[in-house]
Short mmCIF file of C-alpha atoms in Angstrom, two decimals:
data_model
loop_
_atom_site.label_atom_id
_atom_site.label_comp_id
_atom_site.label_asym_id
_atom_site.label_seq_id
_atom_site.Cartn_x
_atom_site.Cartn_y
_atom_site.Cartn_z
CA MET A 909 12.51 8.72 79.06
CA LYS A 910 12.44 5.14 78.53
CA HIS A 911 15.17 2.78 77.05
CA THR A 912 14.32 -0.78 76.24
CA ASP A 913 17.64 -2.12 75.45
CA SER A 914 20.38 -3.04 77.91
CA TYR A 915 22.64 -0.36 77.00
CA LYS A 916 23.19 1.66 80.06
CA LYS A 917 22.02 5.34 80.08
CA GLN A 918 24.66 7.84 81.16
CA GLU A 919 23.70 9.15 84.55
CA GLY A 920 26.67 11.47 84.88
CA ASN A 921 26.49 15.23 85.50
CA GLU A 922 27.39 16.07 82.07
CA MET A 923 24.15 14.49 80.54
CA ASN A 924 22.19 16.06 83.39
CA ASP A 925 23.56 19.51 82.61
CA VAL A 926 22.62 19.18 78.93
CA SER A 927 19.11 17.89 79.87
CA ARG A 928 18.69 20.71 82.27
CA MET A 929 19.72 23.19 79.76
CA LEU A 930 17.28 21.89 77.06
CA ASN A 931 14.54 21.67 79.64
CA LYS A 932 14.71 25.47 80.17
CA VAL A 933 13.89 25.94 76.42
CA ASN A 934 10.17 25.81 75.41
CA TYR A 935 9.10 26.22 71.83
CA GLU A 936 5.52 25.45 72.37
CA ASP A 937 4.51 29.06 71.63
CA SER A 938 5.28 28.88 68.04
CA PHE A 939 3.34 25.74 67.48
CA ASP A 940 0.04 27.60 66.37
CA SER A 941 1.96 29.44 63.73
CA ALA A 942 3.69 26.39 62.49
CA ALA A 943 0.29 24.49 62.41
CA GLY A 944 -1.35 27.49 60.42
CA TRP A 945 1.56 27.61 58.06
CA LEU A 946 1.61 23.80 57.56
CA ASN A 947 -2.22 23.83 56.96
CA GLY A 948 -1.91 26.47 54.22
CA ILE A 949 0.52 24.44 52.38
CA LYS A 950 -0.83 22.55 49.33
CA VAL A 951 0.46 19.10 49.74
CA GLU A 952 1.71 17.76 46.39
CA SER A 953 0.93 14.26 45.32
CA GLN A 954 3.90 11.91 45.94
CA THR A 955 2.61 9.53 43.26
CA ASN A 956 3.26 11.86 40.12
CA TYR A 957 7.10 11.59 40.50
CA PRO A 958 8.00 12.62 36.91
CA GLU A 959 5.87 15.80 37.02
CA ARG A 960 6.99 16.56 40.31
CA ARG A 961 10.63 16.34 39.26
CA ILE A 962 10.18 18.45 36.33
CA LYS A 963 8.45 21.13 38.48
CA LYS A 964 11.19 20.90 41.05
CA MET A 965 13.78 21.39 38.41
CA LYS A 966 11.88 24.28 37.08
CA GLU A 967 11.61 25.77 40.40
CA PHE A 968 15.30 25.27 41.05
CA PHE A 969 16.35 27.11 38.04
CA LEU A 970 13.83 29.82 38.17
CA ALA A 971 14.64 30.43 41.85
CA SER A 972 17.84 32.19 40.93
CA LYS A 973 19.20 33.83 37.86
CA ILE A 974 22.76 32.75 38.88
CA ARG A 975 21.63 29.00 38.47
CA ILE A 976 20.38 29.73 34.96
CA ALA A 977 23.68 31.41 34.14
CA TYR A 978 25.54 28.30 35.50
CA ALA A 979 23.45 25.94 33.45
CA VAL A 980 24.01 28.05 30.24
CA LEU A 981 27.69 28.12 30.97
CA ALA A 982 27.74 24.40 31.40
CA LEU A 983 25.90 23.81 28.11
CA ALA A 984 27.92 26.31 26.27
CA PHE A 985 31.03 24.55 27.50
CA VAL A 986 29.66 21.18 26.39
CA VAL A 987 28.56 22.43 22.89
CA ALA A 988 32.03 24.25 22.49
CA ALA A 989 34.03 20.99 23.52
CA CYS A 990 31.95 18.92 21.08
CA ASN A 991 32.60 21.57 18.20
CA TYR A 992 36.31 21.73 19.01
CA PRO A 993 38.01 20.95 15.81
CA VAL A 994 40.35 17.96 15.71
CA THR A 995 42.60 17.30 12.78
CA SER A 996 42.15 14.01 10.94
CA ASN A 997 43.60 12.58 7.68
CA GLU A 998 40.95 11.53 5.10
CA THR A 999 41.23 9.85 1.72
CA ALA A 1000 40.34 12.46 -0.93
CA GLY A 1001 40.69 10.01 -3.86
CA ASP A 1002 43.50 7.95 -5.64
CA VAL A 1003 45.54 8.63 -8.75
CA LEU A 1004 46.28 5.62 -10.91
CA THR A 1005 49.19 6.06 -13.36
CA TRP A 1006 50.34 3.66 -16.10
CA THR A 1007 52.19 3.57 -19.39
CA VAL A 1008 50.96 2.12 -22.69
CA ASP A 1009 53.02 1.24 -25.60
CA PRO A 1010 51.44 3.31 -28.63
CA THR A 1011 52.84 0.83 -31.03
CA ASN A 1012 50.80 -2.05 -29.44
CA PRO A 1013 47.19 -1.41 -31.04
CA GLU A 1014 45.70 -4.37 -29.02
CA ALA A 1015 46.92 -2.70 -25.57
CA MET A 1016 45.59 0.74 -26.75
CA LYS A 1017 42.24 -0.82 -27.69
CA GLN A 1018 41.88 -2.65 -24.39
CA VAL A 1019 42.83 0.51 -22.38
CA LYS A 1020 40.47 2.59 -24.26
CA SER A 1021 37.66 -0.02 -23.62
CA LEU A 1022 37.98 0.09 -19.93
CA SER A 1023 34.48 0.95 -18.67
CA TRP A 1024 35.56 2.77 -15.47
CA LEU A 1025 37.89 5.18 -17.40
CA SER A 1026 34.88 7.46 -18.09
CA LYS A 1027 33.98 7.72 -14.34
CA GLY A 1028 36.94 10.22 -13.70
CA PRO A 1029 39.30 12.72 -15.29
CA VAL A 1030 41.94 11.08 -17.47
CA LYS A 1031 45.19 12.71 -18.64
CA VAL A 1032 47.22 11.09 -21.57
CA GLU A 1033 50.65 12.44 -22.17
CA ALA A 1034 52.93 11.18 -25.01
CA ARG A 1035 56.53 10.66 -24.01
CA ASN A 1036 59.79 9.76 -25.53
CA ILE A 1037 62.16 8.36 -22.99
CA ASN A 1038 65.60 7.36 -24.40
CA GLY A 1039 64.05 6.87 -27.83
CA VAL A 1040 61.12 4.83 -26.59
CA GLU A 1041 57.65 6.05 -27.34
CA GLU A 1042 55.02 5.75 -24.55
CA GLN A 1043 51.86 7.16 -23.36
CA LEU A 1044 51.47 7.97 -19.79
CA TYR A 1045 47.90 7.80 -18.55
CA SER A 1046 46.98 9.53 -15.23
CA PHE A 1047 43.44 8.56 -13.95
CA VAL A 1048 42.03 10.25 -10.90
CA VAL A 1049 39.80 7.83 -9.13
CA PRO A 1050 36.94 9.77 -7.39
CA LYS A 1051 36.61 9.34 -3.54
CA GLU A 1052 33.34 7.28 -3.80
CA ASN A 1053 35.24 4.71 -6.00
CA HIS A 1054 38.06 4.36 -3.52
CA GLY A 1055 36.91 0.87 -2.70
CA LYS A 1056 37.29 -0.25 -6.42
CA VAL A 1057 40.75 1.07 -7.01
CA SER A 1058 42.43 -2.21 -6.41
CA ALA A 1059 40.26 -3.94 -8.83
CA TYR A 1060 41.10 -1.33 -11.43
CA LYS A 1061 44.75 -1.76 -10.81
CA SER A 1062 44.47 -5.60 -11.19
CA GLU A 1063 42.59 -4.96 -14.48
CA LEU A 1064 45.26 -2.93 -15.82
CA GLU A 1065 48.19 -5.34 -14.83
CA ARG A 1066 46.39 -7.98 -16.78
CA ILE A 1067 46.67 -6.18 -19.99
CA ALA A 1068 49.83 -7.11 -22.00
CA GLY A 1069 51.59 -3.81 -23.14
CA VAL A 1070 50.60 -1.89 -20.10
CA GLY A 1071 53.41 -1.17 -17.65
CA SER A 1072 54.44 0.95 -14.70
CA VAL A 1073 51.06 0.71 -13.00
CA LYS A 1074 51.24 2.91 -9.92
CA LEU A 1075 48.70 3.75 -7.40
CA LEU A 1076 48.84 6.96 -5.36
CA GLU A 1077 46.48 7.67 -2.54
CA LEU A 1078 45.38 11.33 -2.16
CA SER A 1079 44.89 12.17 1.49
CA GLN A 1080 43.81 15.46 2.76
CA THR A 1081 44.00 16.82 6.41
CA VAL A 1082 40.58 17.71 7.58
CA LYS A 1083 39.58 19.52 10.50
CA ARG A 1084 36.23 18.35 12.03
CA PRO A 1085 34.35 18.60 15.34
CA VAL A 1086 35.22 16.07 18.08
CA TYR A 1087 31.64 14.48 17.75
CA SER A 1088 31.77 14.18 13.96
CA ALA A 1089 35.38 12.61 14.28
CA LEU A 1090 34.12 10.14 16.82
CA LEU A 1091 31.07 9.16 14.57
CA HIS A 1092 33.59 8.88 11.78
CA GLU A 1093 35.50 6.22 13.58
CA LEU A 1094 32.48 3.92 13.63
CA PHE A 1095 30.22 4.01 10.68
CA GLN A 1096 26.63 3.70 11.23
CA ILE A 1097 24.88 1.92 8.44
CA ASN A 1098 21.01 1.75 8.41
CA ILE A 1099 19.26 -0.07 5.64
CA ASN A 1100 15.52 -0.58 5.14
CA ALA A 1101 15.26 -3.81 3.31
CA THR A 1102 11.47 -3.93 3.34
CA ASN A 1103 10.28 -4.59 -0.26
CA MET A 1104 13.93 -4.96 -1.50
CA SER A 1105 14.77 -8.02 -3.63
CA ASP A 1106 17.82 -10.03 -2.51
CA ASP A 1107 19.86 -8.56 -5.37
CA GLU A 1108 18.86 -4.91 -4.48
CA LEU A 1109 19.63 -5.60 -0.77
CA LYS A 1110 23.02 -7.12 -1.76
CA SER A 1111 23.85 -4.11 -3.82
CA GLU A 1112 22.71 -1.60 -1.23
CA ILE A 1113 24.96 -3.32 1.38
CA THR A 1114 27.92 -3.32 -0.79
CA THR A 1115 27.29 0.31 -1.89
CA GLN A 1116 27.03 1.36 1.83
CA LEU A 1117 30.04 -0.43 2.72
CA GLN A 1118 32.11 0.90 -0.09
CA SER A 1119 31.06 4.55 0.90
CA ALA A 1120 32.19 3.73 4.40
CA GLY A 1121 35.72 2.78 3.00
CA ILE A 1122 35.37 -0.90 3.27
CA SER A 1123 36.03 -2.53 0.00
CA GLY A 1124 36.28 -6.40 -1.07
CA ALA A 1125 33.32 -7.39 0.94
CA THR A 1126 31.35 -10.37 -0.20
CA VAL A 1127 27.62 -10.23 0.65
CA LYS A 1128 25.52 -13.31 0.63
CA ILE A 1129 21.76 -13.56 1.41
CA GLU A 1130 20.53 -16.72 2.89
CA VAL A 1131 16.64 -17.31 3.07
CA ASN A 1132 15.32 -19.29 5.92
CA GLY A 1133 11.59 -19.58 5.76
CA ASN A 1134 10.22 -16.01 5.80
CA ALA A 1135 13.43 -14.61 7.08
CA ARG A 1136 16.41 -13.50 5.25
CA ARG A 1137 19.83 -13.64 6.76
CA VAL A 1138 22.67 -11.47 5.67
CA ASN A 1139 26.14 -13.00 5.53
CA ILE A 1140 29.18 -10.67 4.89
CA GLU A 1141 32.62 -11.73 4.45
CA PHE A 1142 35.50 -9.14 4.44
CA ALA A 1143 38.76 -9.08 2.60
CA GLU A 1144 41.60 -9.00 4.72
CA ASN A 1145 42.70 -5.41 5.93
CA SER A 1146 39.55 -4.15 4.57
CA ILE A 1147 38.41 -2.49 7.62
CA PRO A 1148 40.21 0.48 9.01
CA PRO A 1149 42.36 -0.37 12.22
CA ASN A 1150 40.52 0.48 15.45
CA GLY A 1151 37.47 1.22 13.33
CA GLY A 1152 34.43 -0.81 12.20
CA PHE A 1153 30.88 -0.39 11.50
CA ASP A 1154 27.43 -1.01 13.17
CA MET A 1155 24.88 -1.97 10.62
CA THR A 1156 21.16 -2.30 11.20
CA ILE A 1157 18.90 -3.82 8.53
CA THR A 1158 15.16 -3.58 8.96
CA ASP A 1159 13.50 -6.27 6.90
CA GLY A 1160 9.67 -6.06 7.41
CA ASN A 1161 9.10 -6.88 11.01
CA ASN A 1162 12.63 -8.50 11.36
CA LEU A 1163 15.62 -6.40 12.59
CA GLU A 1164 19.07 -7.55 12.19
CA LYS A 1165 22.06 -5.92 13.67
CA ILE A 1166 25.59 -6.69 12.43
CA LYS A 1167 28.49 -5.39 14.31
CA GLN A 1168 31.91 -5.81 12.78
CA LEU A 1169 34.83 -5.16 15.20
CA ARG A 1170 38.38 -5.00 14.40
CA LYS A 1171 41.32 -4.33 16.56
CA ASP A 1172 44.97 -4.20 15.74
CA SER A 1173 46.60 -6.36 18.32
CA GLY A 1174 49.77 -4.22 17.84
CA THR A 1175 51.97 -7.21 18.74
CA PRO A 1176 53.00 -9.35 15.75
CA GLY A 1177 52.82 -13.08 16.50
CA LYS A 1178 50.74 -12.48 19.67
CA PHE A 1179 48.67 -15.47 18.94
CA ASN A 1180 51.52 -17.76 17.75
CA GLY A 1181 51.93 -21.06 19.52
CA LYS A 1182 48.57 -20.47 21.47
CA THR A 1183 45.86 -22.94 21.47
CA ASP A 1184 42.46 -22.13 20.09
CA GLU A 1185 40.96 -21.91 23.54
CA GLU A 1186 43.85 -19.51 24.68
CA ILE A 1187 43.16 -17.24 21.68
CA ARG A 1188 39.44 -17.00 22.29
CA ARG A 1189 40.17 -16.13 25.91
CA MET A 1190 42.47 -13.31 24.73
CA VAL A 1191 40.00 -12.01 22.18
CA ARG A 1192 37.21 -12.09 24.68
CA GLU A 1193 39.48 -10.02 27.06
CA ASP A 1194 39.89 -7.46 24.23
CA PHE A 1195 36.18 -7.19 23.69
CA PRO A 1196 34.79 -7.82 27.18
CA ASP A 1197 31.55 -6.11 26.47
CA ASP A 1198 30.55 -8.17 23.31
CA ASP A 1199 29.86 -11.52 24.90
CA LEU A 1200 31.47 -13.42 21.91
CA ARG A 1201 30.52 -16.85 20.88
CA ASP A 1202 33.10 -19.38 19.79
CA ASP A 1203 31.95 -19.24 16.22
CA GLU A 1204 32.17 -15.50 16.13
CA ILE A 1205 35.92 -15.62 16.68
CA GLN A 1206 37.43 -17.18 13.60
CA ILE A 1207 40.85 -18.48 13.85
CA ILE A 1208 42.88 -19.05 10.66
CA ARG A 1209 46.09 -20.89 10.84
CA GLU A 1210 48.61 -20.50 8.04
CA GLY A 1211 51.83 -22.39 8.91
CA ASN A 1212 53.11 -20.74 11.99
CA ASP A 1213 51.00 -17.58 11.42
CA VAL A 1214 47.78 -17.36 13.27
CA LYS A 1215 45.25 -14.85 11.97
CA VAL A 1216 42.10 -14.05 14.13
CA LYS A 1217 38.81 -12.38 12.74
CA VAL A 1218 36.11 -11.37 15.06
CA VAL A 1219 32.61 -11.11 13.46
CA LYS A 1220 29.65 -10.43 15.50
CA GLU A 1221 26.30 -10.66 14.02
CA ARG A 1222 23.37 -11.00 16.37
CA GLU A 1223 20.15 -9.55 17.76
CA VAL A 1224 17.65 -10.82 15.35
CA VAL A 1225 14.45 -9.43 16.61
CA GLU A 1226 11.15 -10.69 15.09
CA MET B 1454 -6.66 22.46 54.44
CA SER B 1455 -6.69 18.74 53.75
CA PHE B 1456 -7.33 15.78 55.87
CA GLU B 1457 -3.71 14.75 55.44
CA SER B 1458 -2.48 18.04 56.89
CA ASN B 1459 -4.73 18.16 59.73
CA ARG B 1460 -3.72 14.67 60.81
CA PHE B 1461 -0.11 15.61 60.47
CA VAL B 1462 -0.58 18.60 62.58
CA GLU B 1463 -2.33 16.52 65.14
CA LEU B 1464 0.49 13.97 65.28
CA LEU B 1465 2.96 16.68 65.36
CA ARG B 1466 1.54 18.50 68.37
CA PRO B 1467 3.08 16.33 71.14
CA GLU B 1468 6.45 16.11 69.35
CA TYR B 1469 6.79 19.69 68.27
CA ASN B 1470 8.59 21.06 71.27
CA ASP B 1471 11.04 18.15 71.43
CA ALA B 1472 11.58 18.20 67.66
CA LEU B 1473 12.46 21.94 67.86
CA LYS B 1474 14.68 21.47 70.84
CA TYR B 1475 16.53 18.62 69.08
CA CYS B 1476 17.00 20.65 65.93
CA ARG B 1477 18.35 23.87 67.94
CA ALA B 1478 20.73 21.58 69.94
CA LEU B 1479 21.91 19.91 66.77
CA CYS B 1480 22.66 23.34 65.32
CA SER B 1481 24.33 24.51 68.60
CA LYS B 1482 27.42 25.50 66.47
CA ARG B 1483 25.09 27.53 64.13
CA SER B 1484 22.72 30.29 64.28
CA ALA B 1485 19.05 30.27 65.27
CA ASP B 1486 18.29 31.23 61.49
CA ASP B 1487 19.99 27.97 60.38
CA ALA B 1488 17.99 25.93 62.78
CA ASP B 1489 14.89 27.69 61.77
CA ASP B 1490 15.48 26.78 58.09
CA ILE B 1491 16.35 23.17 58.87
CA ILE B 1492 13.24 22.66 60.89
CA GLN B 1493 11.00 24.40 58.26
CA GLN B 1494 12.51 22.18 55.54
CA SER B 1495 12.05 19.18 57.67
CA LEU B 1496 8.45 19.91 58.49
CA LEU B 1497 7.85 20.62 54.93
CA LYS B 1498 9.46 17.30 53.69
CA ALA B 1499 7.66 15.51 56.40
CA LEU B 1500 4.19 16.82 55.42
CA GLU B 1501 5.03 16.12 51.67
CA ASN B 1502 5.96 12.49 52.48
CA PHE B 1503 3.28 11.88 55.31
CA GLY B 1504 1.45 9.57 52.97
CA SER B 1505 4.42 7.18 53.13
CA LEU B 1506 4.20 6.80 56.98
CA ARG B 1507 2.30 3.56 57.41
CA ILE B 1508 2.38 3.21 61.20
CA GLU B 1509 1.40 6.39 62.99
CA GLU B 1510 2.97 5.08 66.13
CA ARG B 1511 6.37 5.59 64.53
CA PHE B 1512 5.64 9.25 63.79
CA ARG B 1513 8.16 10.58 66.38
CA SER B 1514 11.15 8.48 65.09
CA TRP B 1515 10.29 9.15 61.41
CA LEU B 1516 10.17 13.01 62.18
CA PHE B 1517 13.29 12.95 64.01
CA SER B 1518 14.90 11.08 61.14
CA ILE B 1519 13.79 13.54 58.71
CA ILE B 1520 15.35 16.33 60.86
CA THR B 1521 18.54 14.46 61.16
CA ARG B 1522 18.74 13.89 57.46
CA GLU B 1523 17.92 17.50 56.69
CA TYR B 1524 20.65 18.56 59.03
CA TYR B 1525 23.16 16.27 57.29
CA ASN B 1526 22.15 17.56 53.91
CA TRP B 1527 22.28 21.23 55.22
CA ILE B 1528 25.99 20.88 56.37
CA ARG B 1529 26.95 19.09 53.21
CA LYS B 1530 25.39 21.82 51.07
CA ASP B 1531 27.12 24.49 53.19
CA PHE B 1532 30.08 24.95 50.78
CA TRP B 1533 27.88 25.31 47.74
CA ARG B 1534 25.47 27.74 49.61
CA ARG B 1535 28.08 30.51 49.49
CA PHE B 1536 27.94 30.71 45.60
CA LEU B 1537 24.27 31.57 45.67
CA PRO B 1538 23.03 34.97 45.86
CA SER B 1539 21.91 36.20 49.28
CA ASP B 1540 18.22 36.67 48.03
CA ASP B 1541 18.09 32.94 47.27
CA GLU B 1542 16.36 32.32 50.56
CA LYS B 1543 13.59 34.63 49.63
CA GLN B 1544 11.83 31.98 47.63
CA PHE B 1545 9.94 31.02 50.86
CA PRO B 1546 8.79 34.48 52.22
CA GLU B 1547 5.86 32.98 54.06
CA PHE B 1548 7.95 30.74 56.44
CA PRO B 1549 7.20 31.67 59.95
CA GLU B 1550 9.96 32.15 62.54
CA LEU B 1551 9.57 28.90 64.74
CA ILE B 1552 12.63 29.08 66.95
CA ASP B 1553 12.10 31.65 69.57
CA ARG B 1554 14.99 34.16 69.60
CA SER B 1555 14.39 35.35 73.10
CA GLN B 1556 15.65 31.97 74.39
CA GLU B 1557 18.80 32.03 72.42
CA ASN B 1558 21.00 33.13 75.41
CA ILE B 1559 20.52 29.50 76.83
CA PHE B 1560 22.44 28.20 73.76
CA LYS B 1561 25.27 30.59 74.61
CA ASN B 1562 26.38 28.95 77.94
CA ASP B 1563 29.17 26.59 78.55
CA ILE B 1564 26.91 23.55 78.18
CA ALA B 1565 25.95 24.43 74.77
CA THR B 1566 29.67 25.19 73.99
CA ALA B 1567 30.39 21.68 75.32
CA LEU B 1568 28.13 20.18 72.66
CA ASN B 1569 30.24 21.88 70.11
CA CYS B 1570 33.23 19.63 71.13
CA LEU B 1571 31.35 16.79 69.49
CA ASN B 1572 31.17 16.30 65.86
CA ASP B 1573 27.78 16.30 64.01
CA LYS B 1574 27.02 12.61 64.22
CA GLU B 1575 28.18 12.29 67.88
CA ARG B 1576 25.91 15.20 68.85
CA SER B 1577 23.07 13.76 67.04
CA ALA B 1578 23.44 10.43 68.57
CA LEU B 1579 23.87 11.76 72.05
CA LEU B 1580 20.84 14.06 71.87
CA LEU B 1581 18.61 11.28 70.30
CA PHE B 1582 19.74 8.78 73.01
CA GLU B 1583 20.06 10.70 76.09
CA ILE B 1584 17.50 13.51 75.51
CA GLY B 1585 15.18 12.21 72.80
CA GLY B 1586 14.62 8.98 74.68
CA PHE B 1587 15.34 6.78 71.53
CA SER B 1588 16.63 3.25 72.05
CA ILE B 1589 19.96 2.27 70.48
CA GLN B 1590 18.13 0.57 67.64
CA GLU B 1591 15.90 3.58 66.88
CA THR B 1592 19.00 5.92 67.10
CA MET B 1593 20.61 3.57 64.58
CA GLU B 1594 17.64 3.85 62.33
CA ILE B 1595 17.24 7.58 62.59
CA GLN B 1596 20.86 8.07 61.75
CA GLY B 1597 20.78 5.86 58.89
CA GLU B 1598 23.55 3.33 60.31
CA ARG B 1599 23.69 -0.21 59.71
CA SER B 1600 25.20 -1.54 62.90
CA LEU B 1601 24.37 -0.92 66.54
CA SER B 1602 28.05 -1.14 67.57
CA ALA B 1603 28.59 2.06 65.38
CA VAL B 1604 25.99 3.83 67.39
CA LYS B 1605 27.19 2.54 70.74
CA SER B 1606 30.78 3.38 70.09
CA ARG B 1607 29.67 6.95 68.80
CA LEU B 1608 27.78 7.43 72.03
CA SER B 1609 30.78 6.21 74.06
CA ARG B 1610 33.07 8.71 72.33
CA ALA B 1611 30.59 11.62 72.63
CA ARG B 1612 30.19 10.96 76.36
CA SER B 1613 33.92 10.76 76.89
CA LYS B 1614 34.50 14.05 74.97
CA LEU B 1615 31.92 15.75 77.08
CA LYS B 1616 33.57 14.37 80.32
CA ASP B 1617 37.02 15.67 79.06
CA TYR B 1618 35.31 19.08 78.35
CA PHE B 1619 33.81 19.46 81.74
CA ASN B 1620 37.22 18.30 83.22
CA ASN B 1621 38.67 21.37 81.44
CA GLU B 1622 40.34 19.25 78.78
CA CYS B 1623 38.49 20.97 76.09
CA ILE B 1624 38.81 24.52 77.54
CA LYS B 1625 42.72 24.55 77.89
CA PRO B 1626 42.91 27.05 75.08
CA ALA B 1627 40.81 29.45 77.31
CA ASN B 1628 43.25 28.92 80.03
CA LYS B 1629 46.08 29.86 77.82
CA ILE B 1630 44.23 32.95 76.70
CA LYS B 1631 43.72 33.90 80.42
CA SER B 1632 47.38 34.69 80.90
CA GLU B 1633 47.03 37.37 78.32
CA PHE B 1634 44.11 39.04 79.94
CA SER B 1635 44.70 42.33 81.92
CA GLU B 1636 43.29 42.13 85.28
CA GLY B 1637 39.89 44.02 85.33
CA ASP B 1638 39.27 44.06 81.63
CA ILE B 1639 36.13 42.77 80.14
CA SER B 1640 37.64 39.45 78.98
CA ASP B 1641 39.02 38.85 82.42
CA GLU B 1642 35.77 39.66 84.07
CA THR B 1643 33.75 37.32 81.88
CA TYR B 1644 36.41 34.52 82.37
CA ARG B 1645 36.04 35.05 86.14
CA LEU B 1646 32.41 34.77 86.00
CA ILE B 1647 32.37 31.67 84.01
CA GLN B 1648 34.77 30.05 86.63
CA GLU B 1649 32.53 31.27 89.47
CA ALA B 1650 29.45 29.86 87.97
CA ARG B 1651 31.24 26.59 87.68
CA GLY B 1652 32.19 26.82 91.38
CA LYS B 1653 35.77 27.01 90.88
#
């Protein structure tokens, strides 16, 4: 027994006793059977790690039925948890109501010529309220045209002789699985713009955004050499709180990813009295993973009010 | 039989007895079956990873570190093992019995019991340094520690515990039990024989 370092070896009786005890034991006799056993083992290559891991995994599960049972139970639990229904409110459509004076032929003509009136069911009811004749229109705006409903309302309000324009949002309680509810929060939009003209691409983006419940977006296509750049400007409050979308546009060999984030600060006047630098720092703290550039944090000052928009458009891969 | 297996067995031959003794003493709290399982798993792992051993001169410390790691893994998995069916171990029916059961009585004496006073890491450090002849540096590497002082203090604690044990510190409970024995019964006789063997 040799010790090379200066640490002193214990020479007390206790260690001698332990040494003596172990010296009495001799396992040399079993060496031949161990050698025979070891020589009979087919050594597996250590270089093929993935295959070895799969084999090990297979062996692990096949070794015992109870392991398979545990694995199946765990899988069933995960599937059940993902399919567990959660309740969420969803827009089913909108109802637009207005009244028209039937004695005003110009107003009647303009209302009847509204192009969108043919896109949904319309109910016209003639009423007499305190001796005043009027026609009450009820138009159900389909869910897919939810984004256009504000435009319809403004169009009606511009017609002289049209009154009591009211908009009622129809919402329904929907039960959907957890995974579906999560996906619903952040819309995934994938567009293949290869062979699409600028106008077609613009229209496709607008349609996709509208079907995702985002209205009032202005889409601009800028051409830079062979590459096209998509610029989307959103109307205020057009993106659902705590929601957003993740858009991927494939255009030939180019890939553009646009991510729109929106987060309700929850504290009115949170940014009031702050400098641009302080606001940017606060926003970066809210979106720590997004590595936001200064130009992606848009600060709009209106008197004492400060509005902040975060637009992230990145990752152009050629 | 491959060249690799042959070379492994060749290098194993001089270390075999010490490796088994170390493993059995490490498992002093456990049965010979457990020690057998650990040494078999260690040899299997050592053979599988033999290609990664670059310096054959380091075979001994490399083998002992595998045994130590296997032992740590074994005790860590002990809790989960109880949930597995009893026929789980039948997956290796061809494993030979390497620990000679006829020598088990040696591990039932007071000295072996003294090793049980130590925790797993202290027992491992003490056996590696005092019995295995490894240096502090090697013991540190085998135990997967990062500082020499950790091993030194572990060794110091282990020795002091052993000393206390042999000074009857650790067997105080047995003395308490003594008062409950009736003179002449089997427990009393066993206790008397132990005391005589100690020369008291």
